[in-house]
CSV table of C-alpha atoms in Angstrom, one decimal:
chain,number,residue,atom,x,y,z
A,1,UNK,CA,2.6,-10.6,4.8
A,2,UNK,CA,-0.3,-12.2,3.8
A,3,UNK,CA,-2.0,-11.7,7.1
A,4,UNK,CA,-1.4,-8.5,7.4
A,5,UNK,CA,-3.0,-7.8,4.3
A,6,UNK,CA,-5.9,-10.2,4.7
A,7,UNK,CA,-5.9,-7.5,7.7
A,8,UNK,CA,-6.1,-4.2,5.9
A,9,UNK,CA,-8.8,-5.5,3.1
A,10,UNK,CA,-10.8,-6.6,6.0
A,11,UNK,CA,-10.3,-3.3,7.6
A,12,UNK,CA,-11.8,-1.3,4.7
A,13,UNK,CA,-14.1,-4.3,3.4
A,14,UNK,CA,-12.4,-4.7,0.0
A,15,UNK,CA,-14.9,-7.4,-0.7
A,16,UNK,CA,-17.4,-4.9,-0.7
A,17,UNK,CA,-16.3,-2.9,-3.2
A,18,UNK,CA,-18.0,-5.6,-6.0
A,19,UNK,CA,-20.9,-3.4,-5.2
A,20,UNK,CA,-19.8,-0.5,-6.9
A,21,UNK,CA,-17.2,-1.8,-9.4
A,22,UNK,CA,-19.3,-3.4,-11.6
A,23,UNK,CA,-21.1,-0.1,-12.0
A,24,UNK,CA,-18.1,2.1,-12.4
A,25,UNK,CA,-16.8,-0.5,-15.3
A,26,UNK,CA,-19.8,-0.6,-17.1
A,27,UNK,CA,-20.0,3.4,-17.2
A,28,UNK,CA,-16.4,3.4,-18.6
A,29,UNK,CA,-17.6,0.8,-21.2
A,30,UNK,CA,-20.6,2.8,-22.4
A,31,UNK,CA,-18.7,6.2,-22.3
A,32,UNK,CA,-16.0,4.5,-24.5
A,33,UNK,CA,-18.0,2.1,-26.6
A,34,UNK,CA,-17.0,3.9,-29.6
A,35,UNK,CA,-14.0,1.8,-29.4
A,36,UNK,CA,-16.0,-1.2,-28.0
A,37,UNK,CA,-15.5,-0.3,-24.6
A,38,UNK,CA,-11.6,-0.2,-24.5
A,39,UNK,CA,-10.5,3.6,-23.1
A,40,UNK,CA,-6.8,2.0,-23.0
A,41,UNK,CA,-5.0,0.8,-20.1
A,42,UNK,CA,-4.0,4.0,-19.4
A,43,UNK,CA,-7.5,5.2,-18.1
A,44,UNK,CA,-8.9,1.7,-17.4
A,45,UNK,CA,-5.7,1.1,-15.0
A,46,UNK,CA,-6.5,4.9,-13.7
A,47,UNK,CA,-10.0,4.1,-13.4
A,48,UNK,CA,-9.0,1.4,-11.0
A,49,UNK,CA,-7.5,2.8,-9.1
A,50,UNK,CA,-9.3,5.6,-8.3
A,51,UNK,CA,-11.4,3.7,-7.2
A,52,UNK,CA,-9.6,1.7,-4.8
A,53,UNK,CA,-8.4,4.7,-3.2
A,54,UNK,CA,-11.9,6.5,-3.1
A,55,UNK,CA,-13.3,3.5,-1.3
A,56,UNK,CA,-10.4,3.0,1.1
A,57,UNK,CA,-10.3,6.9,2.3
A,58,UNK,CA,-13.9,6.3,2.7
A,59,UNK,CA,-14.3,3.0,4.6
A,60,UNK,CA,-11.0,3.9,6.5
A,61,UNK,CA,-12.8,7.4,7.7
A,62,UNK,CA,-16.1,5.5,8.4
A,63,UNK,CA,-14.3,2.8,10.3
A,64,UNK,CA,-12.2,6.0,12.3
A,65,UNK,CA,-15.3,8.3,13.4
A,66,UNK,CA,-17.6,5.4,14.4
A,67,UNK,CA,-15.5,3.8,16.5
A,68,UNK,CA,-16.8,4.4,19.5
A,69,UNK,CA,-20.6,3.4,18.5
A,70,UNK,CA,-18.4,0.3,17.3
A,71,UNK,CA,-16.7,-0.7,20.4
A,72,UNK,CA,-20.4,-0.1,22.5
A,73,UNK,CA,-22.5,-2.3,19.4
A,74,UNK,CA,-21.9,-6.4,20.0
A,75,UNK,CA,-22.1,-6.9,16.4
A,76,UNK,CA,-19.3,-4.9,15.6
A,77,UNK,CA,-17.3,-5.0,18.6
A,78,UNK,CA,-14.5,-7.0,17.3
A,79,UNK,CA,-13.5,-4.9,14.6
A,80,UNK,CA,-10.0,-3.6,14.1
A,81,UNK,CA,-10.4,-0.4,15.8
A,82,UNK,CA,-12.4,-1.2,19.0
A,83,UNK,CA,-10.5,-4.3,19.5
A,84,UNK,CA,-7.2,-2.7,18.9
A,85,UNK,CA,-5.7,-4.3,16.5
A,86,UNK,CA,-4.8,-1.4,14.4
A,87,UNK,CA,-3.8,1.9,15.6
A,88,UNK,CA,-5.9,4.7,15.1
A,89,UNK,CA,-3.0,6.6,14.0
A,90,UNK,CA,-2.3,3.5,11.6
A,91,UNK,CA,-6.1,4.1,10.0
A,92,UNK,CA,-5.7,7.9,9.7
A,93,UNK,CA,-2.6,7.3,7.7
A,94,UNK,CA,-4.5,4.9,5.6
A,95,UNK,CA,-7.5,7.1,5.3
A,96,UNK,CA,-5.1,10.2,4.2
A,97,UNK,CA,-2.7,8.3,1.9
A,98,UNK,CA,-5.7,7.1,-0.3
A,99,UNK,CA,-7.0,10.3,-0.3
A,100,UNK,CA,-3.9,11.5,-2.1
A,101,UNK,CA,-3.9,8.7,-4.3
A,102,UNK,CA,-7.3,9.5,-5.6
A,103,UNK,CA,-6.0,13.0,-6.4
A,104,UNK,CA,-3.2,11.6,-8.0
A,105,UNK,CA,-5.0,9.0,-9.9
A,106,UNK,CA,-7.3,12.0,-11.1
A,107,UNK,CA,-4.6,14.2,-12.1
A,108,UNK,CA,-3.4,11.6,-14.4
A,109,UNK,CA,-7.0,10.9,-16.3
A,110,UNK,CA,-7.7,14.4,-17.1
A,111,UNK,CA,-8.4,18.0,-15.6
A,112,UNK,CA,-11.7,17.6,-14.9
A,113,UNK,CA,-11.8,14.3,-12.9
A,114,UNK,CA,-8.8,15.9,-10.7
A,115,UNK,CA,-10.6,19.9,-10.2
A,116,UNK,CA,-13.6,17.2,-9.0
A,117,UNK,CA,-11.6,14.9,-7.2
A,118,UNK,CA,-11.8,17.0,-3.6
A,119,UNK,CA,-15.5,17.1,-4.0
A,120,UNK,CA,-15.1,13.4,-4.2
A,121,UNK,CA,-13.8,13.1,-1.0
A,122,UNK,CA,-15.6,15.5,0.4
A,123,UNK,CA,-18.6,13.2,-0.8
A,124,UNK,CA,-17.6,9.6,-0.3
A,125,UNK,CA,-16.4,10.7,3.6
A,126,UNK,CA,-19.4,13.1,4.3
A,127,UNK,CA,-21.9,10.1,4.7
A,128,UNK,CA,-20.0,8.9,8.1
A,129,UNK,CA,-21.3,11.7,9.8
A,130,UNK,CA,-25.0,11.8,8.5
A,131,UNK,CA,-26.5,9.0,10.6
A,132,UNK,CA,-25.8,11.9,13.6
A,133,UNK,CA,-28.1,14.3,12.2
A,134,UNK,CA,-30.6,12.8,9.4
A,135,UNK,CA,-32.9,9.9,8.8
A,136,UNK,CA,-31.9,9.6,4.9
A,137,UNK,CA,-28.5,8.9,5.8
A,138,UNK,CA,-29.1,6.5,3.4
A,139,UNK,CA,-29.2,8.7,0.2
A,140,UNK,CA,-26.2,10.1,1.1
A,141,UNK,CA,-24.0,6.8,1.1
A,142,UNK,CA,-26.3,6.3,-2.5
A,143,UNK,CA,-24.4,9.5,-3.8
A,144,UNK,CA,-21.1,8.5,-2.5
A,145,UNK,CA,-21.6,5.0,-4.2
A,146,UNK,CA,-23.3,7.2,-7.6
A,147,UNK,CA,-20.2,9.0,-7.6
A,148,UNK,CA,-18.5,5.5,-9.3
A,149,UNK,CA,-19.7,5.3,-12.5
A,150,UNK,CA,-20.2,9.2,-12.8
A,151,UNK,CA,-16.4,9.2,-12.3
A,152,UNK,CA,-15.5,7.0,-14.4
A,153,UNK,CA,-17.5,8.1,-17.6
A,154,UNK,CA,-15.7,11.7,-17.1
A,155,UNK,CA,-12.5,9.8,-16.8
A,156,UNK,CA,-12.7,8.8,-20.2
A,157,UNK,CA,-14.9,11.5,-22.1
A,158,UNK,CA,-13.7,14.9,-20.1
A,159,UNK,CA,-15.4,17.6,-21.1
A,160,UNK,CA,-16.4,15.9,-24.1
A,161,UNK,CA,-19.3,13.9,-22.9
A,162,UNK,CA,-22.4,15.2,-25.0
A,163,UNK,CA,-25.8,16.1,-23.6
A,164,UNK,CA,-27.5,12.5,-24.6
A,165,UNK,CA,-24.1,11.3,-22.7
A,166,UNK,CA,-25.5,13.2,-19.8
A,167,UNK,CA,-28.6,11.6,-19.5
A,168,UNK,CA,-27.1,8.4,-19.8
A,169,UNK,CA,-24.9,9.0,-17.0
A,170,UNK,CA,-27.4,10.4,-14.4
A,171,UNK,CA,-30.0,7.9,-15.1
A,172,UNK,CA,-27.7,5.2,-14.5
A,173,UNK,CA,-26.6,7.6,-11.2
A,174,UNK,CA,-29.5,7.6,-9.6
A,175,UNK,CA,-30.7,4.0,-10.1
A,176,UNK,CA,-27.5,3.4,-8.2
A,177,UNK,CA,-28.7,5.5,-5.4
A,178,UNK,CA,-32.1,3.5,-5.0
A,179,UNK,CA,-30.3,0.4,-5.5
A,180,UNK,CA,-28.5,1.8,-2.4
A,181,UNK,CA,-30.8,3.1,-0.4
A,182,UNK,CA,-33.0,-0.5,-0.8
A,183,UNK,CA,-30.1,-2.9,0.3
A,184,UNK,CA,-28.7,-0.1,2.9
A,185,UNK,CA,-32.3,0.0,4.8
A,186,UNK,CA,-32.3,-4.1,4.5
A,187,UNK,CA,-28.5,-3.9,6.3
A,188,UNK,CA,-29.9,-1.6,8.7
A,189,UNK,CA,-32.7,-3.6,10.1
A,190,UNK,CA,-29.5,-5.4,12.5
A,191,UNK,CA,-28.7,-2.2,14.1
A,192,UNK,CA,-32.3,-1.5,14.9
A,193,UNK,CA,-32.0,-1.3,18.5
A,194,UNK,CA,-28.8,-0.3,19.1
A,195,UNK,CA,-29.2,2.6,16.9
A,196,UNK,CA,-32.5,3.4,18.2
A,197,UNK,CA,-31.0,3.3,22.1
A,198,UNK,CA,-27.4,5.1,21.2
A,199,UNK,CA,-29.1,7.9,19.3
A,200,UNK,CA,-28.3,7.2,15.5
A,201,UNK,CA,-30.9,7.7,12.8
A,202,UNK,CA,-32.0,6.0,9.8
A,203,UNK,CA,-35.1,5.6,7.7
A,204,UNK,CA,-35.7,2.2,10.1
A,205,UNK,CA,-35.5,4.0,13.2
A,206,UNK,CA,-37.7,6.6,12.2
A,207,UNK,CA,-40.1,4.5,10.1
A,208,UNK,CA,-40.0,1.1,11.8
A,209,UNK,CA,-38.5,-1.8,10.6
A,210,UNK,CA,-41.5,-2.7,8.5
A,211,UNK,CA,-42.1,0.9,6.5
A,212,UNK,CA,-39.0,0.8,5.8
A,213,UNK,CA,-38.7,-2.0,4.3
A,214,UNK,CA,-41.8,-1.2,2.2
A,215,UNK,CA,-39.8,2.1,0.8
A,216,UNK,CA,-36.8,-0.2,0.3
A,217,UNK,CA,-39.1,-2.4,-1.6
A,218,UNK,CA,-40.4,1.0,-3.8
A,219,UNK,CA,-36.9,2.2,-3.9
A,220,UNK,CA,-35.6,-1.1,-5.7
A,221,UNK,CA,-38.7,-0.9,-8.3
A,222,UNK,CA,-38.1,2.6,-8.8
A,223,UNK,CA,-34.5,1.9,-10.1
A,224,UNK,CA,-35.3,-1.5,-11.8
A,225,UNK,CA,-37.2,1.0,-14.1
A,226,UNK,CA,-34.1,3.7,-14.1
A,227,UNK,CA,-31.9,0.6,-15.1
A,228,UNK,CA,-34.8,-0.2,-17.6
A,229,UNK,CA,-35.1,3.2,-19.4
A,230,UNK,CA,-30.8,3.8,-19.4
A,231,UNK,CA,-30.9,0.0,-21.5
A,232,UNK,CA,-33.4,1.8,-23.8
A,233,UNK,CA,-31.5,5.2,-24.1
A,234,UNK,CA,-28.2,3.7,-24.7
A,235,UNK,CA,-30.1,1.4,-27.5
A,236,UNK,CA,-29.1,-1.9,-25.9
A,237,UNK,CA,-31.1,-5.3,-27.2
A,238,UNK,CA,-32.0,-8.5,-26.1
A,239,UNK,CA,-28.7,-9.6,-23.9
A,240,UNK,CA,-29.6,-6.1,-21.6
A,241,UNK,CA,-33.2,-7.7,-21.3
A,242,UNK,CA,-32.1,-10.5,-19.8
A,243,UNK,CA,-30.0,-9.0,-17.2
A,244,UNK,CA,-32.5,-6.7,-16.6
A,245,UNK,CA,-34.8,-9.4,-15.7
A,246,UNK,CA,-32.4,-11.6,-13.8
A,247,UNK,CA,-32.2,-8.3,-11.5
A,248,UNK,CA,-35.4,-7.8,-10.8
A,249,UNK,CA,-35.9,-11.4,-10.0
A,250,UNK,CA,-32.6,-10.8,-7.4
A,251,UNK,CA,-34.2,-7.9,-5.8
A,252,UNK,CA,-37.2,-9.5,-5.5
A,253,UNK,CA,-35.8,-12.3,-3.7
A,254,UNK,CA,-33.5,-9.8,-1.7
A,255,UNK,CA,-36.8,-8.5,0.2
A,256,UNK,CA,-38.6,-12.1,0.4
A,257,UNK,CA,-35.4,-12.9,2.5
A,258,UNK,CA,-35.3,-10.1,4.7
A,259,UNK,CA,-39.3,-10.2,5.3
A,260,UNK,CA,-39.1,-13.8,5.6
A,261,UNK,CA,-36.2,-14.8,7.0
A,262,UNK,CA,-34.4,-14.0,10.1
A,263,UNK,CA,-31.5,-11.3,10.3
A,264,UNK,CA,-28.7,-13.9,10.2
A,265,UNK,CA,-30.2,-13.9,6.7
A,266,UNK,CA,-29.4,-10.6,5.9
A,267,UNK,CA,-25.8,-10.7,4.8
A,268,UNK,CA,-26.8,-13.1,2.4
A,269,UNK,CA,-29.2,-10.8,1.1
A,270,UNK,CA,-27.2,-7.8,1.4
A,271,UNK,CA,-24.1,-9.1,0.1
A,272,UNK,CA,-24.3,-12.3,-1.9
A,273,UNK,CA,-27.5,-10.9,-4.1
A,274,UNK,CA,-26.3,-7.4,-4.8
A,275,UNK,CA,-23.0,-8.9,-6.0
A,276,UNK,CA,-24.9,-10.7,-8.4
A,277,UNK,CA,-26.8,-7.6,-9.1
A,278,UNK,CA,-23.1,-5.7,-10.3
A,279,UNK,CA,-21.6,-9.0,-12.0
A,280,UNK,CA,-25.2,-9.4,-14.2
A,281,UNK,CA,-24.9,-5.5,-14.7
A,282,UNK,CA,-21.3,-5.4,-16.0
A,283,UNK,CA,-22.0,-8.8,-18.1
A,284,UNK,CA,-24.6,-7.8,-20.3
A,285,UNK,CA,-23.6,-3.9,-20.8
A,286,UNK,CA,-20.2,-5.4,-21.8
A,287,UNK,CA,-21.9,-7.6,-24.2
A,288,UNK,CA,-23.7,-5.0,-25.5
A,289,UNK,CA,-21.0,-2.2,-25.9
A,290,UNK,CA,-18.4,-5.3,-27.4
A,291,UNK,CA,-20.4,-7.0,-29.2
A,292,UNK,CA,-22.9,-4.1,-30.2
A,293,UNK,CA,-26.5,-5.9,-29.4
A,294,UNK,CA,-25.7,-8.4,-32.3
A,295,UNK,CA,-22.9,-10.8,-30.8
A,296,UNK,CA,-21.2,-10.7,-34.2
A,297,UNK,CA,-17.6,-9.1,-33.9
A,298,UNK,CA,-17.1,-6.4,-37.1
């Protein structure tokens, strides 16, 4: 049992989803930090699970209509669909069952999330497709990762989230975008000529390895200030300062590796830095929202 689901998280990257966790948890914190960032278990349990079923319907679609570019790329060859060791039938029924639980996991939290929850979907699935037909295929996976901690601040305020709330929420939105669209271009630069023989775009295809990495570069500034100005208009202090900071020093040293280094490098870039991105995130926004900017509990 364990194998097989050592299997399955492989199959949809579970791992991977400490990319947009972090982000969705610290929206839910902020959105409920009247009560010190505690919605209930209710809506936290809700909250995770929505989001374990967004990401699974996504990954499992992605993994379902690439499959052949899969099976022809040597660097993903071996994975569970082109080798065969899970059905295709076996990953549609994954990829449909999570999108039900979403739904139902929306239906639960409140009307809004659940009249949204299609155009979820819709969203989180849609990006597959876009390397077919665009060269900002990465923006599109930036919405569908945006779409976290959007959903999970409605989750807990509804249609009570107030204008200032709504700034809040889309600045924090679209620094996840950039924050996206930097470390997606950096992962791109392995598939550089295999997409550019088979026919799929991205900004490093179009641009060239080395302009894009110079607009992933902007990109990541560009939200270091977004993550910036949402510490200043949720009125966070000195613990936000210093995870601000730490992340600008870790995507700084994200591009150093992937200009330096060679592309065995990059998953260490892309994975292990933007995980510590998330964690530093969630840390200091939760000791902000707890401990409100003073570390001294009322």
């Amino acid at each position: 049992m364990i194998s097989t689901i050592q299997k399955w998280a492989s199959f949809v990257r579970f791992s991977h989803t400490v990319f947009a966790l972090p982000f969705a948890l610290a929206a839910m914190l902020v959105a409920a930090r009247d009560n010190r960032g505690w919605p209930g278990w209710k809506t936290f349990g809700l909250i995770l699970a929505a989001m374990v079923f967004a990401r699974t319907c996504a990954m499992a679609f992605n993994r379902i209509v690439d499959r052949k570019f899969d099976a022809l790329n040597p660097r993903t060859a071996k994975r569970h669909l082109p080798s065969g060791e899970i059905s295709l039938f076996s990953a549609i029924s994954l990829c449909l069952i999570s999108a039900a639980g979403l739904i139902a996991a929306s239906y639960f939290l409140n009307p809004l999330c659940f009249y949204l929850s299609p155009v979820a979907l819709i969203a989180v699935c849609f990006y597959s497709l876009t390397k077919r037909f665009t060269d900002y295929t990465h923006i599109f996976l930036g919405i569908a990762l945006a779409l976290a901690p959007v959903g999970a601040w409605l989750a807990v305020r509804g249609v009570n989230v107030s204008p200032s709330e709504i700034l809040q929420m889309t600045t924090l939105a679209c620094a996840v975008i950039l924050w996206l669209v930097g470390f997606d271009i950096i992962y791109a630069l392995q598939d550089y000529e295999f997409d550019k023989s088979h026919g799929l775009r991205s900004l490093v295809v179009a641009w060239g390895p080395q302009n894009a990495l110079a607009a992933a570069f902007l990109a990541h500034m560009v939200m270091c200030g977004l993550l910036f100005a949402f510490g200043m208009l949720c009125r966070f202090h000195i613990a936000y300062l210093v995870g601000w900071f730490i992340i600008v020093i870790c995507l700084v040293m994200e591009h150093w590796i992937a200009r330096r280094r060679s592309l065995n490098w990059i998953n260490l870039a892309f994975f292990r830095l933007n995980a510590l991105v998330g964690a530093v995130f969630l840390i200091v926004v939760a000791a902000e929202v707890i401990f409100q900017g003073g570390f001294k509990l009322r």
